[in-house]
């Protein structure tokens, strides 16, 4: 299989993942939980958070279900910082519980969402082998935790930087702070296409570093974060120095 064919197969897998019935394209609502029982958007029941986690109170006729059992009274759950849980079902919808910036929130995933119903794929730049770039991972002596902005104006998160990747682009070396991402390294970055043909920022994952720290950065596999498709994402922005003063004309464009 050629590199271009591998990229096409990866694109097909990427879009199938986006189009899952309760995937990123199904998000229809987001709400921070308060410390007193309150209604949430168009969901039945009352919802709140305290030191014991998140709570929902409902009657069986509200059709809220947890672990295949109708909610009759109240139920509670909790998640760690940065984690999420598909917690409560309401007919076809799923209510996701998440913790971000020390606060608990719920997010609604609805397979009837217009963003999912109308999805026909993500526009991309044409595959270009020139955007497959060599890089070298420079590990930090110890991981560094920094505050980063997010797609939400009311949320700041923390990123755990494990080092940086030096990547050669057009004969110049650029350094991008990196987070762990699977076996590789995640590089969130800005470039001069942002707000023109691409979203406000994007991300690419490198190959796993070899014994000498060498990696491959295939910018053809640069992707949008969920915030590019929905207003309900909590996606972290790039670390302060991850700004490329050039146009990365590779990978995913802004959704149509």
Coordinates of N, CA and C in Angstrom, one line a residue:
X1 N 0.8 -1.2 0.0 CA 0.0 0.0 0.0 C 0.9 1.2 0.0
X2 N 0.6 2.2 -0.9 CA 1.4 3.4 -1.0 C 1.1 4.3 0.2
X3 N 2.0 5.3 0.4 CA 1.7 6.3 1.5 C 0.4 7.0 1.3
X4 N 0.1 7.3 0.1 CA -1.2 8.0 -0.2 C -2.4 7.1 0.1
X5 N -2.3 5.8 -0.3 CA -3.3 4.9 0.0 C -3.5 4.7 1.5
X6 N -2.4 4.6 2.3 CA -2.4 4.5 3.7 C -3.2 5.8 4.3
X7 N -2.9 6.9 3.8 CA -3.5 8.1 4.2 C -5.0 8.1 3.9
X8 N -5.4 7.6 2.8 CA -6.8 7.5 2.5 C -7.5 6.5 3.4
X9 N -6.9 5.4 3.7 CA -7.5 4.5 4.7 C -7.6 5.1 6.1
X10 N -6.6 5.9 6.5 CA -6.6 6.6 7.7 C -7.7 7.6 7.8
X11 N -7.9 8.3 6.6 CA -9.0 9.3 6.6 C -10.4 8.6 6.7
X12 N -10.5 7.5 6.1 CA -11.8 6.8 6.2 C -12.1 6.4 7.6
X13 N -11.1 5.9 8.3 CA -11.2 5.5 9.7 C -11.5 6.7 10.6
X14 N -10.8 7.8 10.3 CA -11.0 9.0 11.1 C -12.5 9.5 11.0
X15 N -13.0 9.5 9.8 CA -14.4 10.1 9.6 C -15.4 9.1 10.1
X16 N -15.1 7.8 10.1 CA -16.1 6.8 10.7 C -16.1 7.0 12.2
X17 N -15.0 7.3 12.8 CA -14.9 7.6 14.2 C -15.7 8.8 14.6
X18 N -15.6 9.9 13.8 CA -16.3 11.1 14.0 C -17.8 10.9 13.9
X19 N -18.2 10.0 13.0 CA -19.7 9.8 12.7 C -20.3 8.8 13.6
X20 N -19.7 8.3 14.7 CA -20.4 7.4 15.6 C -21.6 8.1 16.2
X21 N -22.6 7.3 16.6 CA -23.9 7.9 17.0 C -23.8 8.7 18.3
X22 N -22.8 8.4 19.1 CA -22.6 9.3 20.3 C -21.2 9.8 20.3
X23 N -20.7 10.1 19.1 CA -19.4 10.7 19.0 C -19.4 12.2 19.1
X24 N -18.3 12.8 18.7 CA -18.1 14.2 18.9 C -19.1 15.0 18.1
X25 N -19.6 14.5 17.0 CA -20.6 15.3 16.2 C -22.0 15.2 16.8
X26 N -22.2 14.4 17.8 CA -23.5 14.3 18.4 C -23.8 15.3 19.6
X27 N -22.8 16.1 19.9 CA -22.9 17.0 21.1 C -24.0 18.1 20.8
X28 N -24.9 18.2 21.7 CA -26.0 19.2 21.6 C -26.1 20.2 22.8
X29 N -25.4 19.9 23.9 CA -25.6 20.7 25.0 C -24.4 20.5 26.0
X30 N -24.2 21.6 26.8 CA -23.2 21.6 27.9 C -23.6 22.4 29.0
X31 N -23.4 22.0 30.3 CA -23.8 22.8 31.4 C -22.9 22.4 32.6
X32 N -22.3 23.5 33.2 CA -21.6 23.3 34.5 C -22.7 22.9 35.6
X33 N -22.4 22.0 36.4 CA -23.2 21.7 37.5 C -23.0 22.6 38.7
X34 N -24.1 23.1 39.3 CA -24.0 24.0 40.5 C -24.1 23.2 41.8
X35 N -24.0 23.9 42.9 CA -24.0 23.2 44.2 C -25.4 23.1 44.7
X36 N -26.4 23.4 44.0 CA -27.8 23.2 44.4 C -28.6 22.6 43.2
X37 N -29.6 21.7 43.5 CA -30.4 21.1 42.4 C -30.9 22.1 41.5
X38 N -30.8 21.8 40.2 CA -31.2 22.8 39.1 C -31.6 22.0 37.9
X39 N -32.4 22.6 37.1 CA -32.7 22.0 35.7 C -31.5 22.2 34.8
X40 N -31.4 21.3 33.9 CA -30.3 21.4 32.9 C -30.9 21.3 31.5
X41 N -30.8 22.4 30.8 CA -31.3 22.5 29.4 C -32.6 21.8 29.2
X42 N -32.8 20.9 28.3 CA -34.0 20.2 28.1 C -34.1 18.8 28.7
X43 N -33.2 18.6 29.7 CA -33.2 17.3 30.3 C -34.2 17.3 31.5
X44 N -34.8 16.1 31.7 CA -35.7 16.0 32.9 C -34.8 15.9 34.1
X45 N -35.5 15.9 35.3 CA -34.8 15.7 36.5 C -34.1 17.0 37.0
X46 N -33.4 16.9 38.2 CA -32.6 18.0 38.7 C -31.2 17.5 38.9
X47 N -30.2 18.4 38.7 CA -28.8 18.0 38.6 C -28.0 18.9 39.5
X48 N -27.0 18.4 40.2 CA -26.1 19.2 41.0 C -24.8 18.5 41.3
X49 N -23.9 19.3 41.9 CA -22.6 18.7 42.2 C -22.2 19.1 43.6
X50 N -21.5 18.3 44.4 CA -20.9 18.6 45.7 C -19.6 17.8 45.9
X51 N -19.2 17.8 47.1 CA -17.9 17.1 47.3 C -17.9 15.6 47.1
X52 N -19.1 15.0 47.0 CA -19.3 13.6 46.7 C -19.4 13.3 45.2
X53 N -19.4 14.3 44.4 CA -19.5 14.1 42.9 C -20.8 14.8 42.3
X54 N -21.2 14.2 41.3 CA -22.4 14.7 40.6 C -23.6 13.9 41.0
X55 N -24.8 14.6 41.0 CA -26.0 13.9 41.4 C -27.1 14.3 40.4
X56 N -28.1 13.3 40.2 CA -29.3 13.6 39.5 C -30.4 13.0 40.2
X57 N -31.5 13.7 40.3 CA -32.8 13.2 41.0 C -33.9 13.2 40.0
X58 N -34.6 12.1 39.9 CA -35.7 12.0 38.9 C -36.7 10.9 39.3
X59 N -37.8 10.9 38.6 CA -38.8 9.9 38.8 C -38.8 9.0 37.6
X60 N -39.3 7.7 37.7 CA -39.3 6.8 36.6 C -39.9 7.3 35.3
X61 N -41.0 8.2 35.5 CA -41.6 8.7 34.3 C -40.7 9.7 33.5
X62 N -39.6 10.1 34.1 CA -38.7 11.0 33.5 C -37.8 10.3 32.4
X63 N -37.8 9.0 32.5 CA -37.1 8.1 31.5 C -35.6 8.3 31.5
X64 N -35.1 8.6 32.7 CA -33.6 8.6 32.9 C -33.2 7.3 33.3
X65 N -32.1 6.7 32.7 CA -31.7 5.4 33.0 C -30.2 5.4 33.3
X66 N -29.8 4.7 34.4 CA -28.4 4.5 34.7 C -28.2 3.0 34.9
X67 N -27.2 2.4 34.2 CA -26.9 1.0 34.3 C -28.1 0.2 34.0
X68 N -28.9 0.5 33.0 CA -30.1 -0.2 32.6 C -31.2 -0.1 33.6
X69 N -31.1 0.7 34.6 CA -32.2 0.8 35.6 C -32.7 2.2 35.6
X70 N -34.1 2.4 35.6 CA -34.7 3.7 35.7 C -34.3 4.4 36.9
X71 N -34.0 5.7 36.8 CA -33.7 6.5 38.0 C -35.0 6.8 38.8
X72 N -35.0 6.3 40.0 CA -36.1 6.6 40.9 C -35.6 7.1 42.2
X73 N -35.5 8.4 42.4 CA -34.8 9.0 43.5 C -33.6 9.7 43.0
X74 N -32.5 9.5 43.6 CA -31.2 10.2 43.1 C -30.1 9.1 43.0
X75 N -29.2 9.5 42.0 CA -28.0 8.6 41.8 C -26.8 9.6 41.7
X76 N -25.6 9.1 42.0 CA -24.4 9.9 42.0 C -23.3 9.2 41.2
X77 N -22.4 10.0 40.7 CA -21.2 9.5 40.1 C -20.1 10.6 40.1
X78 N -18.9 10.2 39.9 CA -17.8 11.1 39.9 C -16.8 10.6 38.9
X79 N -15.9 11.6 38.4 CA -14.8 11.3 37.5 C -13.6 12.1 37.9
X80 N -12.4 11.6 37.5 CA -11.2 12.3 37.8 C -11.1 13.5 36.9
X81 N -10.2 14.4 37.2 CA -9.9 15.6 36.4 C -9.4 15.1 35.0
X82 N -10.1 15.7 34.0 CA -9.7 15.4 32.6 C -10.4 14.2 32.0
X83 N -11.2 13.5 32.9 CA -11.9 12.3 32.5 C -13.3 12.5 32.2
X84 N -14.0 11.6 31.6 CA -15.4 11.7 31.4 C -16.1 10.3 31.4
X85 N -17.4 10.3 31.5 CA -18.2 9.1 31.7 C -19.5 9.2 31.0
X86 N -19.9 8.3 30.1 CA -21.2 8.3 29.5 C -22.1 7.7 30.6
X87 N -22.8 8.6 31.3 CA -23.4 8.3 32.6 C -24.9 8.0 32.5
X88 N -25.7 8.8 32.0 CA -27.2 8.7 32.1 C -27.7 8.6 30.7
X89 N -28.7 7.7 30.5 CA -29.4 7.7 29.2 C -30.8 8.3 29.3
X90 N -31.2 9.0 28.2 CA -32.6 9.5 28.2 C -33.0 9.3 26.7
X91 N -33.8 8.2 26.6 CA -34.2 7.8 25.3 C -33.0 7.5 24.4
X92 N -32.8 8.2 23.3 CA -31.7 8.0 22.4 C -30.4 8.7 22.9
X93 N -30.7 9.7 23.7 CA -29.6 10.6 24.1 C -28.7 10.0 25.3
X94 N -27.5 10.4 25.4 CA -26.6 10.0 26.5 C -26.1 11.3 27.1
X95 N -26.2 11.3 28.5 CA -25.6 12.4 29.2 C -24.2 12.1 29.7
X96 N -23.2 12.8 29.3 CA -21.8 12.6 29.6 C -21.5 13.4 30.9
X97 N -20.8 12.8 31.8 CA -20.3 13.5 33.0 C -18.8 13.8 32.8
X98 N -18.3 15.0 33.0 CA -16.9 15.3 32.8 C -16.5 16.3 33.9
X99 N -15.2 16.2 34.2 CA -14.5 17.1 35.1 C -13.4 17.9 34.4
X100 N -13.5 19.2 34.4 CA -12.6 20.1 33.8 C -12.3 21.2 34.7
X101 N -11.0 21.5 34.9 CA -10.6 22.7 35.7 C -11.2 22.6 37.1
X102 N -11.3 21.4 37.6 CA -11.8 21.2 39.0 C -13.3 21.2 39.1
X103 N -14.1 21.4 38.0 CA -15.5 21.5 38.1 C -16.2 20.4 37.3
X104 N -17.3 20.0 37.8 CA -18.1 19.0 37.1 C -19.1 19.6 36.1
X105 N -19.3 18.9 35.0 CA -20.3 19.4 34.0 C -20.9 18.2 33.4
X106 N -22.1 18.4 32.7 CA -22.7 17.4 31.9 C -22.8 17.9 30.5
X107 N -22.7 17.0 29.6 CA -22.8 17.3 28.1 C -23.7 16.2 27.5
X108 N -24.6 16.7 26.6 CA -25.6 15.8 26.0 C -25.1 15.4 24.6
X109 N -25.2 14.1 24.4 CA -24.8 13.5 23.1 C -26.1 12.9 22.5
X110 N -26.5 13.4 21.3 CA -27.7 13.1 20.7 C -27.5 12.6 19.3
X111 N -27.8 11.3 18.9 CA -27.6 10.8 17.6 C -28.4 11.5 16.5
X112 N -29.4 12.4 17.0 CA -30.2 13.1 16.0 C -29.7 14.5 15.8
X113 N -28.5 14.8 16.3 CA -27.9 16.2 16.2 C -27.7 16.5 14.7
X114 N -28.0 17.8 14.4 CA -27.8 18.2 13.0 C -26.4 18.1 12.5
X115 N -25.4 18.3 13.4 CA -24.0 18.2 13.0 C -23.7 16.8 12.6
X116 N -24.3 15.8 13.2 CA -24.1 14.4 12.8 C -24.9 14.1 11.6
X117 N -26.2 14.5 11.6 CA -27.1 14.1 10.5 C -26.6 14.7 9.2
X118 N -26.0 15.9 9.2 CA -25.6 16.5 8.0 C -24.1 16.3 7.6
X119 N -23.4 15.4 8.4 CA -22.0 15.2 8.2 C -21.7 14.5 6.9
X120 N -20.8 15.0 6.0 CA -20.5 14.4 4.8 C -18.9 14.2 4.7
X121 N -18.2 14.5 5.7 CA -16.8 14.4 5.7 C -16.1 15.7 6.1
X122 N -14.8 15.6 6.4 CA -14.0 16.8 6.7 C -13.2 17.2 5.6
X123 N -13.3 18.5 5.1 CA -12.4 18.9 4.0 C -10.9 18.9 4.4
X124 N -10.1 18.5 3.5 CA -8.6 18.4 3.8 C -7.8 19.1 2.7
X125 N -6.6 19.4 3.0 CA -5.7 19.8 1.9 C -5.3 18.5 1.2
X126 N -4.8 18.6 0.0 CA -4.4 17.5 -0.8 C -3.2 16.8 -0.1
X127 N -3.1 15.5 -0.1 CA -2.0 14.8 0.5 C -0.7 15.2 -0.3
X128 N 0.3 15.6 0.5 CA 1.6 16.0 0.0 C 2.7 15.4 0.7
X129 N 3.5 14.5 0.1 CA 4.6 13.9 0.8 C 5.6 14.8 1.4
X130 N 5.7 16.1 0.8 CA 6.6 17.1 1.4 C 6.3 17.5 2.8
X131 N 5.1 17.2 3.2 CA 4.7 17.5 4.6 C 4.9 16.4 5.6
X132 N 5.6 15.4 5.2 CA 6.1 14.3 6.1 C 7.5 14.7 6.5
X133 N 7.6 15.2 7.7 CA 8.8 15.9 8.1 C 9.5 15.1 9.3
X134 N 10.9 15.1 9.2 CA 11.6 14.4 10.3 C 11.7 15.3 11.5
X135 N 11.7 14.7 12.7 CA 11.8 15.5 13.9 C 12.6 14.7 14.9
X136 N 12.9 15.4 16.0 CA 13.6 14.8 17.1 C 13.0 15.2 18.4
X137 N 12.7 14.2 19.3 CA 12.1 14.5 20.6 C 13.2 14.8 21.6
X138 N 13.1 15.9 22.3 CA 14.0 16.3 23.3 C 13.2 16.2 24.6
X139 N 13.4 15.1 25.4 CA 12.6 15.0 26.6 C 13.0 16.0 27.7
X140 N 12.0 16.4 28.5 CA 12.3 17.2 29.6 C 12.9 16.4 30.7
X141 N 13.7 17.1 31.6 CA 14.3 16.4 32.7 C 13.2 15.9 33.7
X142 N 12.1 16.6 33.7 CA 10.9 16.2 34.4 C 9.7 16.9 33.7
X143 N 8.5 16.2 33.7 CA 7.4 16.8 33.0 C 7.0 18.2 33.7
X144 N 6.6 19.1 32.8 CA 6.3 20.4 33.2 C 4.8 20.7 33.0
X145 N 4.1 21.1 34.1 CA 2.7 21.3 34.0 C 2.4 22.8 33.9
X146 N 1.7 23.2 32.8 CA 1.4 24.6 32.5 C -0.1 24.8 32.3
X147 N -0.5 26.0 32.6 CA -1.9 26.4 32.3 C -2.0 26.7 30.8
X148 N -3.2 26.3 30.3 CA -3.4 26.6 28.9 C -4.9 27.0 28.7
X149 N -5.1 27.9 27.8 CA -6.5 28.3 27.4 C -7.2 27.1 26.8
X150 N -8.5 27.2 26.7 CA -9.3 26.2 26.0 C -10.3 26.8 25.0
X151 N -11.0 26.0 24.4 CA -12.1 26.4 23.5 C -13.2 27.2 24.2
X152 N -13.3 27.0 25.5 CA -14.3 27.7 26.3 C -13.6 28.9 27.1
X153 N -14.3 30.1 27.0 CA -13.7 31.3 27.6 C -13.7 31.1 29.2
X154 N -14.6 30.3 29.7 CA -14.7 30.1 31.1 C -13.9 29.0 31.7
X155 N -12.9 28.5 31.0 CA -12.2 27.3 31.4 C -10.7 27.4 31.1
X156 N -9.9 27.2 32.1 CA -8.4 27.0 31.9 C -8.1 25.6 32.3
X157 N -7.3 24.9 31.5 CA -6.8 23.6 31.9 C -5.3 23.5 32.1
X158 N -4.8 22.4 32.5 CA -3.4 22.2 32.6 C -2.9 21.2 31.6
X159 N -1.8 21.4 31.0 CA -1.1 20.5 30.1 C 0.2 20.0 30.7
X160 N 0.4 18.7 30.6 CA 1.6 18.1 31.1 C 2.6 17.9 30.0
X161 N 3.5 18.8 29.9 CA 4.5 18.8 28.8 C 5.7 17.9 29.1
X162 N 5.9 16.9 28.3 CA 6.9 15.9 28.5 C 8.2 16.2 27.8
X163 N 8.3 17.3 27.1 CA 9.5 17.7 26.3 C 9.1 18.5 25.1
X164 N 9.9 18.5 24.1 CA 9.6 19.2 22.9 C 10.1 18.4 21.7
X165 N 9.5 18.7 20.5 CA 9.9 18.1 19.3 C 10.5 19.2 18.4
X166 N 11.7 19.0 17.9 CA 12.3 19.8 16.9 C 12.0 19.3 15.6
X167 N 11.3 20.0 14.7 CA 10.9 19.5 13.4 C 11.4 20.5 12.3
X168 N 11.9 19.9 11.3 CA 12.5 20.6 10.2 C 11.4 20.9 9.1
X169 N 11.1 22.2 8.8 CA 10.1 22.5 7.8 C 10.8 23.6 6.9
X170 N 10.9 23.2 5.6 CA 11.5 24.1 4.6 C 12.9 24.6 5.0
X171 N 13.6 23.7 5.6 CA 15.0 24.0 5.9 C 15.2 24.7 7.2
X172 N 14.2 25.0 7.9 CA 14.3 25.7 9.2 C 13.8 24.8 10.3
X173 N 14.4 24.9 11.5 CA 14.0 24.1 12.6 C 13.0 24.8 13.5
X174 N 12.0 24.1 13.8 CA 10.9 24.7 14.7 C 10.8 23.8 15.9
X175 N 10.6 24.4 17.1 CA 10.4 23.6 18.3 C 9.0 23.7 18.8
X176 N 8.4 22.6 19.1 CA 7.0 22.5 19.6 C 7.0 21.7 20.9
X177 N 6.4 22.3 21.9 CA 6.2 21.6 23.2 C 5.2 20.4 22.9
X178 N 5.5 19.3 23.6 CA 4.8 18.0 23.4 C 4.2 17.5 24.6
X179 N 3.0 16.8 24.4 CA 2.4 16.0 25.5 C 2.4 14.5 25.0
X180 N 2.3 13.6 25.9 CA 2.2 12.2 25.6 C 0.9 12.0 24.9
X181 N 0.9 11.1 23.8 CA -0.3 10.8 23.1 C -0.2 9.4 22.6
X182 N -0.7 8.4 23.3 CA -0.5 7.0 22.9 C 1.0 6.7 22.9
X183 N 1.5 6.0 21.9 CA 2.9 5.7 21.8 C 3.7 6.9 21.3
X184 N 3.0 7.9 20.7 CA 3.7 9.0 20.1 C 3.6 10.3 21.0
X185 N 3.7 11.4 20.3 CA 3.7 12.7 21.0 C 2.7 13.6 20.3
X186 N 1.9 14.3 21.2 CA 0.9 15.2 20.6 C 1.4 16.6 20.5
X187 N 1.2 17.2 19.4 CA 1.7 18.6 19.1 C 0.5 19.5 18.8
X188 N 0.0 20.2 19.7 CA -1.0 21.2 19.4 C -0.3 22.5 18.9
X189 N -0.8 23.1 17.8 CA -0.1 24.2 17.3 C -1.0 25.2 16.5
X190 N -0.6 26.4 16.5 CA -1.1 27.5 15.7 C -0.3 27.6 14.4
X191 N -0.9 28.0 13.3 CA -0.1 28.4 12.1 C -0.9 29.5 11.4
X192 N -0.3 30.0 10.3 CA -0.9 31.2 9.7 C -2.2 30.9 8.9
X193 N -2.5 29.6 8.8 CA -3.8 29.3 8.1 C -5.0 29.4 9.0
X194 N -4.8 29.5 10.4 CA -5.8 29.5 11.3 C -6.8 30.7 11.1
X195 N -8.1 30.4 11.1 CA -9.0 31.5 10.9 C -9.2 31.9 9.4
X196 N -8.4 31.3 8.5 CA -8.5 31.5 7.1 C -9.0 30.3 6.4
X197 N -8.3 29.2 6.5 CA -8.7 28.0 5.9 C -8.8 26.8 6.9
X198 N -8.3 27.1 8.1 CA -8.3 26.1 9.1 C -9.0 26.6 10.4
X199 N -9.2 25.7 11.4 CA -9.7 26.1 12.7 C -8.7 26.9 13.5
X200 N -9.1 27.4 14.6 CA -8.2 28.3 15.4 C -6.9 27.6 15.8
X201 N -6.9 26.3 16.0 CA -5.7 25.6 16.1 C -6.0 24.1 15.8
X202 N -4.9 23.4 15.6 CA -5.0 22.0 15.2 C -4.0 21.1 16.0
X203 N -4.0 19.8 15.7 CA -3.1 19.0 16.4 C -2.6 17.9 15.5
X204 N -1.4 17.4 15.7 CA -0.8 16.3 15.0 C -0.1 15.4 16.0
X205 N -0.1 14.1 15.7 CA 0.6 13.1 16.6 C 1.8 12.5 15.9
X206 N 2.9 12.5 16.5 CA 4.1 11.9 15.9 C 4.2 10.4 16.0
X207 N 5.1 9.8 15.3 CA 5.4 8.4 15.6 C 6.1 8.3 16.9
X208 N 6.2 7.1 17.4 CA 6.9 6.8 18.7 C 8.4 7.2 18.5
X209 N 9.0 7.9 19.5 CA 10.4 8.2 19.3 C 11.2 6.9 19.3
X210 N 12.3 6.8 18.5 CA 13.2 5.7 18.5 C 14.2 5.9 19.6
X211 N 15.2 5.0 19.7 CA 16.2 5.1 20.8 C 17.0 6.4 20.8
X212 N 17.1 7.1 19.7 CA 17.8 8.4 19.6 C 16.8 9.6 19.6
X213 N 15.5 9.3 19.8 CA 14.6 10.4 19.9 C 14.0 10.8 18.6
X214 N 14.4 10.1 17.5 CA 13.9 10.5 16.2 C 12.4 10.1 16.0
X215 N 11.7 11.1 15.4 CA 10.2 10.9 15.2 C 9.9 11.3 13.8
X216 N 8.7 11.0 13.3 CA 8.2 11.5 12.0 C 7.0 12.3 12.4
X217 N 6.9 13.5 11.8 CA 5.7 14.4 12.0 C 5.1 14.4 10.6
X218 N 4.0 13.7 10.4 CA 3.2 13.7 9.2 C 2.1 14.7 9.3
X219 N 2.4 15.9 8.8 CA 1.4 17.0 8.9 C 0.1 16.7 8.0
X220 N 0.2 15.7 7.1 CA -1.0 15.3 6.4 C -2.0 14.7 7.3
X221 N -1.6 14.3 8.5 CA -2.5 13.7 9.5 C -2.9 14.7 10.6
X222 N -2.7 16.0 10.3 CA -3.1 17.0 11.2 C -4.6 17.0 11.3
X223 N -5.2 17.1 12.5 CA -6.7 17.0 12.6 C -7.2 18.2 13.4
X224 N -8.5 18.4 13.2 CA -9.3 19.4 14.0 C -9.6 18.7 15.4
X225 N -9.6 19.6 16.4 CA -10.2 19.1 17.7 C -11.7 19.3 17.7
X226 N -12.4 18.6 18.6 CA -13.8 18.7 18.6 C -14.4 20.1 18.5
X227 N -13.8 21.1 19.1 CA -14.4 22.4 19.1 C -14.6 23.0 17.7
X228 N -13.9 22.4 16.7 CA -14.1 22.9 15.4 C -15.4 22.5 14.8
X229 N -16.0 21.5 15.4 CA -17.3 20.9 14.9 C -18.5 21.4 15.8
X230 N -18.2 21.7 17.1 CA -19.3 21.9 18.0 C -18.9 23.0 19.0
X231 N -19.9 23.7 19.5 CA -19.7 24.7 20.6 C -19.5 24.1 21.9
X232 N -19.6 22.8 22.1 CA -19.6 22.2 23.4 C -18.3 21.4 23.7
X233 N -17.2 21.7 23.0 CA -15.9 21.1 23.3 C -15.2 21.9 24.4
X234 N -14.3 21.2 25.1 CA -13.5 21.8 26.2 C -12.0 21.7 25.8
X235 N -11.7 21.7 24.5 CA -10.4 21.3 24.0 C -9.3 22.3 24.5
X236 N -8.2 21.8 24.9 CA -7.1 22.7 25.3 C -6.4 23.3 24.1
X237 N -6.0 24.6 24.3 CA -5.3 25.3 23.2 C -3.8 24.9 23.3
X238 N -3.0 25.3 22.2 CA -1.6 25.0 22.3 C -0.9 25.7 23.4
X239 N 0.2 25.1 23.9 CA 1.1 25.9 24.8 C 1.5 27.1 24.2
X240 N 1.9 28.1 25.0 CA 2.2 29.5 24.5 C 3.2 29.5 23.3
X241 N 4.2 28.7 23.3 CA 5.2 28.8 22.3 C 4.9 28.0 21.0
X242 N 3.8 27.3 21.0 CA 3.6 26.4 19.8 C 2.8 27.2 18.7
X243 N 3.6 28.1 18.2 CA 3.0 29.0 17.1 C 4.0 29.0 15.9
X244 N 3.6 28.4 14.8 CA 4.4 28.4 13.6 C 4.1 29.6 12.7
X245 N 5.1 30.3 12.4 CA 5.0 31.5 11.6 C 5.1 31.2 10.1
X246 N 4.2 30.2 9.7 CA 4.2 29.7 8.4 C 2.8 29.0 8.2
X247 N 2.5 28.8 6.9 CA 1.2 28.1 6.6 C 1.4 26.6 6.4
X248 N 0.8 25.9 7.3 CA 0.8 24.4 7.3 C -0.4 24.0 6.4
X249 N -0.1 23.9 5.1 CA -1.2 23.6 4.1 C -1.3 22.1 4.0
X250 N -1.6 21.4 5.1 CA -1.7 20.0 5.1 C -2.7 19.6 6.2
X251 N -3.3 18.4 6.1 CA -4.2 18.0 7.1 C -5.6 18.5 6.9
X252 N -6.4 18.5 8.0 CA -7.8 18.9 7.9 C -7.9 20.4 7.8
X253 N -8.9 20.8 7.0 CA -9.3 22.2 6.9 C -10.4 22.5 7.9
X254 N -10.9 23.7 8.0 CA -12.0 24.0 8.9 C -13.3 23.3 8.3
X255 N -14.1 22.7 9.2 CA -15.3 22.1 8.7 C -16.2 23.1 7.9
X256 N -16.9 22.6 6.9 CA -17.7 23.4 6.0 C -18.9 23.9 6.8

